[in-house]
Amino acid sequence: MAEALRVGIAGLGTVGASVARVLRDKAAELTRQCGRDIIVSAISARDRKRERGIDLSSANWFDDPVKMAQTAEIDVFVELIGGDEGSARASVKAALEAGRHVVTANKALLAKHGVALAEIAEKKGVLLNYEAAVAGGIPVIKTMREAMAGNSVTRVFGILNGTCNYILTRMEAEGVSFDVVLKDAQRLGYAEADPTFDIEGHDTAHKLSILTSLAFGTKIAANDIYMEGISNITQADIRAAGDLGYRIKLLGVAQRTESGIEQRVHPTMVPTASVIAQVHGVTNAVAIETDILGELLLSGPGAGGNATASAVIGDIADIAKSRPGFQHGPVFGRPAKELKPYKKAQMRSHAGGYFIRLTVHDRIGVFAAIAKRMADNDISLESIVQHAVSGEAAAQKTVILVTHETTEAAVRKAVDGITKDGHLTDKPQVIRIERAG
Ligand SMILES: NC(=O)c1ccc[n+]([C@@H]2O[C@H](COP(=O)([O-])OP(=O)(O)OC[C@H]3O[C@@H](n4cnc5c(N)ncnc54)[C@H](OP(=O)(O)O)[C@@H]3O)[C@@H](O)[C@H]2O)c1
C-alpha cells in the first residue's frame, strides 16, 4: 500500500473539528477507497487548551498555522480558519509555495485572492481544492469543473445562503415579519449575532463570484456584483408573490448577456412550481444551464460541521488518490493565467420581468398616472392590481404591478417618475422575477 497521506488541519472550529472526527471515524473506509491511509499529523488553532470533543493528541500542535503550512510533516494543508486576510491567507500561500496541496472551505479568501493563489498552485503543480467553499456539502465545484467539461454555461444561479433561505421560508410559512424571524434564527444559531454579512447578500456574492469564474472562465470579480439583501422584504411582498404564483428567494445569479456577464444577488421571485422554489429552510441549491446538458439543479445541505466536512474530505480523498507526478487540472477549470478579464454587464441593461409594489394615496388619478409612467417607459404590464389598505391607513391603496420583460433602466425611470409625482406614501418595492424551470 502507498504511504499514508499526512494531513495538517488549521482551524478546529465547527468545520475543522468535524473533519478531524470524520477522518477518524471513517478511517478504514477511506483507506479502502483511496488505497492508502489518511492521517491527521498536525493541527493548529488559537487555543491549545480548548476542548474539541476529539482526541488529537497524536497530531503535532502548531501555534502558528504558517509554520504548520511549511513543515515537511504534512502533505496536505487544510485551511479551516476563515477570513480573507491574516492567518488564513498567509498560511494557504505559504503551503502552496512550499509545494503542499491545499484544501480550504474559505469562500472569502478565494473571492478575494483565488486567482493569485491558483497561479501559485498551478506553478507548483499542487492542488488547491475548495469544494466546501460554495454551497457547503453540495458537490458543485466538481460538477462544474469536471463533470461538465465541454459544456458552455449560459446561466448559473442558486440559493447560496442558508440563513436567508431559512428566514424567507419561515416568513412565508408563519406570516411573521423579517425582524421576528431574524431574532429567532439568532436564538437558534441559524444567524450570526451580526447578521449583516448573510442577510445583505455578501456571503452569497462571495460564493457566486467563484461560480462565475468556473462558469465563464473569467477572473473572479467579487467586487463587481450587484447586491441587495432581504431585510426590506415584507409580509406584503410575500403574500403578493404567493397570490401571483411566485415565491421569494435570495438568489445569486450569473448570466452571460450580449453586453457582458451579469453577476447579481437580490431577492427574486421564482415561479412557485419551479424546482428551486421547493428548496426550503437552510438548504442550498445551485442551478446550472448549459448548451449540452440543459438545466441541472443540485440541492442539499449548504452548511454545518458534518455537511461541510463531507466536502472537505472529498477534496482530501482526491489528493490521496492522485498519482505522484500527475499533472493536476487547473483550479478554476482553466489555467489561472488564461482566465479572461471579467466584462461586467451593466445592471441598468438587465432584462426581465419585474414585480413592483406601490403604496399610494387613495385619490382619483393615481392609477392613471402610474399607468402613464409605465407606458412612457415602454413597459408593458402583465397585471396591475389594487387593494384597499384597511385600518389606520385606510386613505391608502396598494398597487401591485407585474411587468412583461423590460429593462432595469426603464423600471428605475418609471418608479422615479411615480415617486416624483407625489402619489406614494411609502418607499416603492421592486423585486426582479427570474425564469426558473
Ligand atoms: N460553519 C459552516 O457551516 C461552514 C460552511 C461552509 C464553509 N465554512 C468555512 O469554513 C471555515 C471555518 O469555519 P468554521 O465555522 O469552522 O469557523 P469557526 O468555528 O469559527 O472556527 C475557526 C477556527 O479557526 C481557528 N483560528 C482562528 N484564528 C486562528 C489563527 N490565527 N491560527 C490558527 N487557528 C485559528 C479557531 O481557533 P480556536 O478554536 O482556538 O478559537 C477555530 O478553531 C470558514 O472559512 C468558513 O467560511 C464554514
PDB file of N, CA and C in Angstrom, residues 13-20 22-23 78-81 103-107 129-139 160 207 282 284 300-316:
ATOM      1  N   GLY A  13     -12.549  24.551  14.564  1.00  0.00           N
ATOM      2  CA  GLY A  13     -13.866  25.005  14.999  1.00  0.00           C
ATOM      3  C   GLY A  13     -14.956  24.085  14.472  1.00  0.00           C
ATOM      4  N   THR A  14     -16.082  24.661  14.066  1.00  0.00           N
ATOM      5  CA  THR A  14     -17.224  23.849  13.603  1.00  0.00           C
ATOM      6  C   THR A  14     -16.790  22.872  12.514  1.00  0.00           C
ATOM      7  N   VAL A  15     -16.107  23.369  11.501  1.00  0.00           N
ATOM      8  CA  VAL A  15     -15.758  22.506  10.367  1.00  0.00           C
ATOM      9  C   VAL A  15     -14.502  21.685  10.674  1.00  0.00           C
ATOM     10  N   GLY A  16     -13.475  22.342  11.193  1.00  0.00           N
ATOM     11  CA  GLY A  16     -12.206  21.648  11.427  1.00  0.00           C
ATOM     12  C   GLY A  16     -12.361  20.451  12.355  1.00  0.00           C
ATOM     13  N   ALA A  17     -13.097  20.627  13.461  1.00  0.00           N
ATOM     14  CA  ALA A  17     -13.278  19.511  14.402  1.00  0.00           C
ATOM     15  C   ALA A  17     -14.076  18.389  13.745  1.00  0.00           C
ATOM     16  N   SER A  18     -15.075  18.758  12.917  1.00  0.00           N
ATOM     17  CA  SER A  18     -15.854  17.720  12.219  1.00  0.00           C
ATOM     18  C   SER A  18     -14.979  16.950  11.244  1.00  0.00           C
ATOM     19  N   VAL A  19     -14.102  17.659  10.542  1.00  0.00           N
ATOM     20  CA  VAL A  19     -13.214  16.978   9.587  1.00  0.00           C
ATOM     21  C   VAL A  19     -12.332  15.974  10.335  1.00  0.00           C
ATOM     22  N   ALA A  20     -11.757  16.416  11.456  1.00  0.00           N
ATOM     23  CA  ALA A  20     -10.889  15.518  12.226  1.00  0.00           C
ATOM     24  C   ALA A  20     -11.677  14.293  12.710  1.00  0.00           C
ATOM     25  N   VAL A  22     -14.505  12.954  11.425  1.00  0.00           N
ATOM     26  CA  VAL A  22     -14.900  12.044  10.338  1.00  0.00           C
ATOM     27  C   VAL A  22     -13.676  11.282   9.818  1.00  0.00           C
ATOM     28  N   LEU A  23     -12.531  11.958   9.742  1.00  0.00           N
ATOM     29  CA  LEU A  23     -11.317  11.243   9.289  1.00  0.00           C
ATOM     30  C   LEU A  23     -10.995  10.086  10.228  1.00  0.00           C
ATOM     31  N   VAL A  78      -4.907  21.794   5.316  1.00  0.00           N
ATOM     32  CA  VAL A  78      -6.362  22.026   5.271  1.00  0.00           C
ATOM     33  C   VAL A  78      -6.660  23.302   6.049  1.00  0.00           C
ATOM     34  N   GLU A  79      -7.078  24.331   5.333  1.00  0.00           N
ATOM     35  CA  GLU A  79      -7.313  25.641   5.972  1.00  0.00           C
ATOM     36  C   GLU A  79      -8.779  25.795   6.324  1.00  0.00           C
ATOM     37  N   LEU A  80      -9.066  25.813   7.632  1.00  0.00           N
ATOM     38  CA  LEU A  80     -10.446  25.974   8.107  1.00  0.00           C
ATOM     39  C   LEU A  80     -10.493  27.039   9.194  1.00  0.00           C
ATOM     40  N   ILE A  81      -9.730  28.111   8.947  1.00  0.00           N
ATOM     41  CA  ILE A  81      -9.665  29.233   9.892  1.00  0.00           C
ATOM     42  C   ILE A  81     -10.720  30.268   9.517  1.00  0.00           C
ATOM     43  N   VAL A 103      -6.437  22.267   0.864  1.00  0.00           N
ATOM     44  CA  VAL A 103      -7.897  22.144   0.827  1.00  0.00           C
ATOM     45  C   VAL A 103      -8.436  23.255   1.717  1.00  0.00           C
ATOM     46  N   THR A 104      -9.405  23.998   1.210  1.00  0.00           N
ATOM     47  CA  THR A 104      -9.974  25.077   2.015  1.00  0.00           C
ATOM     48  C   THR A 104     -11.480  25.154   1.828  1.00  0.00           C
ATOM     49  N   ALA A 105     -12.160  25.690   2.849  1.00  0.00           N
ATOM     50  CA  ALA A 105     -13.610  25.925   2.755  1.00  0.00           C
ATOM     51  C   ALA A 105     -13.877  27.422   2.723  1.00  0.00           C
ATOM     52  N   ASN A 106     -12.819  28.202   2.470  1.00  0.00           N
ATOM     53  CA  ASN A 106     -12.853  29.643   2.717  1.00  0.00           C
ATOM     54  C   ASN A 106     -13.242  30.453   1.476  1.00  0.00           C
ATOM     55  N   LYS A 107     -14.564  30.734   1.360  1.00  0.00           N
ATOM     56  CA  LYS A 107     -15.022  31.465   0.161  1.00  0.00           C
ATOM     57  C   LYS A 107     -14.540  32.900   0.150  1.00  0.00           C
ATOM     58  N   ASN A 129      -7.937  22.698  -3.601  1.00  0.00           N
ATOM     59  CA  ASN A 129      -9.316  22.198  -3.676  1.00  0.00           C
ATOM     60  C   ASN A 129     -10.216  22.974  -2.721  1.00  0.00           C
ATOM     61  N   TYR A 130     -11.436  23.285  -3.146  1.00  0.00           N
ATOM     62  CA  TYR A 130     -12.263  24.204  -2.363  1.00  0.00           C
ATOM     63  C   TYR A 130     -13.752  23.882  -2.468  1.00  0.00           C
ATOM     64  N   GLU A 131     -14.057  22.573  -2.583  1.00  0.00           N
ATOM     65  CA  GLU A 131     -15.457  22.174  -2.760  1.00  0.00           C
ATOM     66  C   GLU A 131     -16.374  22.762  -1.693  1.00  0.00           C
ATOM     67  N   ALA A 132     -15.901  22.815  -0.447  1.00  0.00           N
ATOM     68  CA  ALA A 132     -16.757  23.252   0.659  1.00  0.00           C
ATOM     69  C   ALA A 132     -17.000  24.764   0.673  1.00  0.00           C
ATOM     70  N   ALA A 133     -16.259  25.481  -0.170  1.00  0.00           N
ATOM     71  CA  ALA A 133     -16.381  26.950  -0.125  1.00  0.00           C
ATOM     72  C   ALA A 133     -17.687  27.446  -0.742  1.00  0.00           C
ATOM     73  N   VAL A 134     -18.295  26.646  -1.599  1.00  0.00           N
ATOM     74  CA  VAL A 134     -19.552  27.067  -2.232  1.00  0.00           C
ATOM     75  C   VAL A 134     -20.625  26.030  -1.938  1.00  0.00           C
ATOM     76  N   ALA A 135     -21.697  26.466  -1.299  1.00  0.00           N
ATOM     77  CA  ALA A 135     -22.845  25.598  -1.032  1.00  0.00           C
ATOM     78  C   ALA A 135     -22.485  24.363  -0.193  1.00  0.00           C
ATOM     79  N   GLY A 136     -21.537  24.547   0.734  1.00  0.00           N
ATOM     80  CA  GLY A 136     -21.232  23.526   1.755  1.00  0.00           C
ATOM     81  C   GLY A 136     -21.046  22.131   1.209  1.00  0.00           C
ATOM     82  N   GLY A 137     -21.974  21.250   1.530  1.00  0.00           N
ATOM     83  CA  GLY A 137     -21.822  19.839   1.174  1.00  0.00           C
ATOM     84  C   GLY A 137     -22.179  19.499  -0.268  1.00  0.00           C
ATOM     85  N   ILE A 138     -22.751  20.441  -1.014  1.00  0.00           N
ATOM     86  CA  ILE A 138     -23.175  20.144  -2.397  1.00  0.00           C
ATOM     87  C   ILE A 138     -21.941  20.114  -3.316  1.00  0.00           C
ATOM     88  N   PRO A 139     -21.753  19.022  -4.050  1.00  0.00           N
ATOM     89  CA  PRO A 139     -20.540  18.929  -4.886  1.00  0.00           C
ATOM     90  C   PRO A 139     -20.657  19.723  -6.187  1.00  0.00           C
ATOM     91  N   LEU A 160     -27.674  30.301  -2.082  1.00  0.00           N
ATOM     92  CA  LEU A 160     -26.328  30.008  -1.596  1.00  0.00           C
ATOM     93  C   LEU A 160     -26.133  30.387  -0.141  1.00  0.00           C
ATOM     94  N   LYS A 207     -19.704  33.463  -2.871  1.00  0.00           N
ATOM     95  CA  LYS A 207     -19.860  32.143  -3.498  1.00  0.00           C
ATOM     96  C   LYS A 207     -20.174  32.296  -4.982  1.00  0.00           C
ATOM     97  N   VAL A 282     -32.748  25.879   5.598  1.00  0.00           N
ATOM     98  CA  VAL A 282     -31.316  26.176   5.436  1.00  0.00           C
ATOM     99  C   VAL A 282     -30.694  25.503   4.207  1.00  0.00           C
ATOM    100  N   ASN A 284     -29.444  24.606   0.555  1.00  0.00           N
ATOM    101  CA  ASN A 284     -28.926  25.386  -0.577  1.00  0.00           C
ATOM    102  C   ASN A 284     -29.281  24.678  -1.879  1.00  0.00           C
ATOM    103  N   GLY A 300     -29.007  20.582  -1.454  1.00  0.00           N
ATOM    104  CA  GLY A 300     -28.574  19.823  -0.287  1.00  0.00           C
ATOM    105  C   GLY A 300     -28.098  20.753   0.807  1.00  0.00           C
ATOM    106  N   PRO A 301     -27.495  20.174   1.844  1.00  0.00           N
ATOM    107  CA  PRO A 301     -27.076  20.997   2.978  1.00  0.00           C
ATOM    108  C   PRO A 301     -25.909  21.928   2.620  1.00  0.00           C
ATOM    109  N   GLY A 302     -26.111  23.212   2.874  1.00  0.00           N
ATOM    110  CA  GLY A 302     -25.115  24.199   2.463  1.00  0.00           C
ATOM    111  C   GLY A 302     -24.177  24.611   3.574  1.00  0.00           C
ATOM    112  N   ALA A 303     -24.382  24.100   4.772  1.00  0.00           N
ATOM    113  CA  ALA A 303     -23.511  24.478   5.888  1.00  0.00           C
ATOM    114  C   ALA A 303     -23.633  23.427   6.988  1.00  0.00           C
ATOM    115  N   GLY A 304     -22.926  23.697   8.093  1.00  0.00           N
ATOM    116  CA  GLY A 304     -22.954  22.761   9.215  1.00  0.00           C
ATOM    117  C   GLY A 304     -21.685  21.927   9.205  1.00  0.00           C
ATOM    118  N   GLY A 305     -21.245  21.530  10.398  1.00  0.00           N
ATOM    119  CA  GLY A 305     -19.972  20.828  10.533  1.00  0.00           C
ATOM    120  C   GLY A 305     -19.862  19.606   9.640  1.00  0.00           C
ATOM    121  N   ASN A 306     -20.808  18.671   9.763  1.00  0.00           N
ATOM    122  CA  ASN A 306     -20.669  17.410   9.038  1.00  0.00           C
ATOM    123  C   ASN A 306     -20.804  17.580   7.529  1.00  0.00           C
ATOM    124  N   ALA A 307     -21.811  18.369   7.101  1.00  0.00           N
ATOM    125  CA  ALA A 307     -22.026  18.543   5.659  1.00  0.00           C
ATOM    126  C   ALA A 307     -20.799  19.194   5.025  1.00  0.00           C
ATOM    127  N   THR A 308     -20.239  20.190   5.698  1.00  0.00           N
ATOM    128  CA  THR A 308     -19.081  20.879   5.141  1.00  0.00           C
ATOM    129  C   THR A 308     -17.874  19.949   5.185  1.00  0.00           C
ATOM    130  N   ALA A 309     -17.762  19.186   6.279  1.00  0.00           N
ATOM    131  CA  ALA A 309     -16.655  18.227   6.390  1.00  0.00           C
ATOM    132  C   ALA A 309     -16.718  17.202   5.256  1.00  0.00           C
ATOM    133  N   SER A 310     -17.921  16.828   4.859  1.00  0.00           N
ATOM    134  CA  SER A 310     -18.076  15.855   3.774  1.00  0.00           C
ATOM    135  C   SER A 310     -17.368  16.357   2.512  1.00  0.00           C
ATOM    136  N   ALA A 311     -17.562  17.646   2.202  1.00  0.00           N
ATOM    137  CA  ALA A 311     -16.924  18.216   1.006  1.00  0.00           C
ATOM    138  C   ALA A 311     -15.413  18.327   1.192  1.00  0.00           C
ATOM    139  N   VAL A 312     -14.992  18.718   2.393  1.00  0.00           N
ATOM    140  CA  VAL A 312     -13.546  18.852   2.658  1.00  0.00           C
ATOM    141  C   VAL A 312     -12.875  17.479   2.512  1.00  0.00           C
ATOM    142  N   ILE A 313     -13.526  16.457   3.047  1.00  0.00           N
ATOM    143  CA  ILE A 313     -12.922  15.118   2.998  1.00  0.00           C
ATOM    144  C   ILE A 313     -12.911  14.571   1.569  1.00  0.00           C
ATOM    145  N   GLY A 314     -13.938  14.898   0.804  1.00  0.00           N
ATOM    146  CA  GLY A 314     -13.923  14.525  -0.620  1.00  0.00           C
ATOM    147  C   GLY A 314     -12.701  15.114  -1.309  1.00  0.00           C
ATOM    148  N   ASP A 315     -12.388  16.368  -0.977  1.00  0.00           N
ATOM    149  CA  ASP A 315     -11.207  17.030  -1.563  1.00  0.00           C
ATOM    150  C   ASP A 315      -9.906  16.365  -1.109  1.00  0.00           C
ATOM    151  N   ILE A 316      -9.854  15.994   0.174  1.00  0.00           N
ATOM    152  CA  ILE A 316      -8.641  15.330   0.688  1.00  0.00           C
ATOM    153  C   ILE A 316      -8.484  13.964   0.007  1.00  0.00           C
TER     154      ILE A 316
END
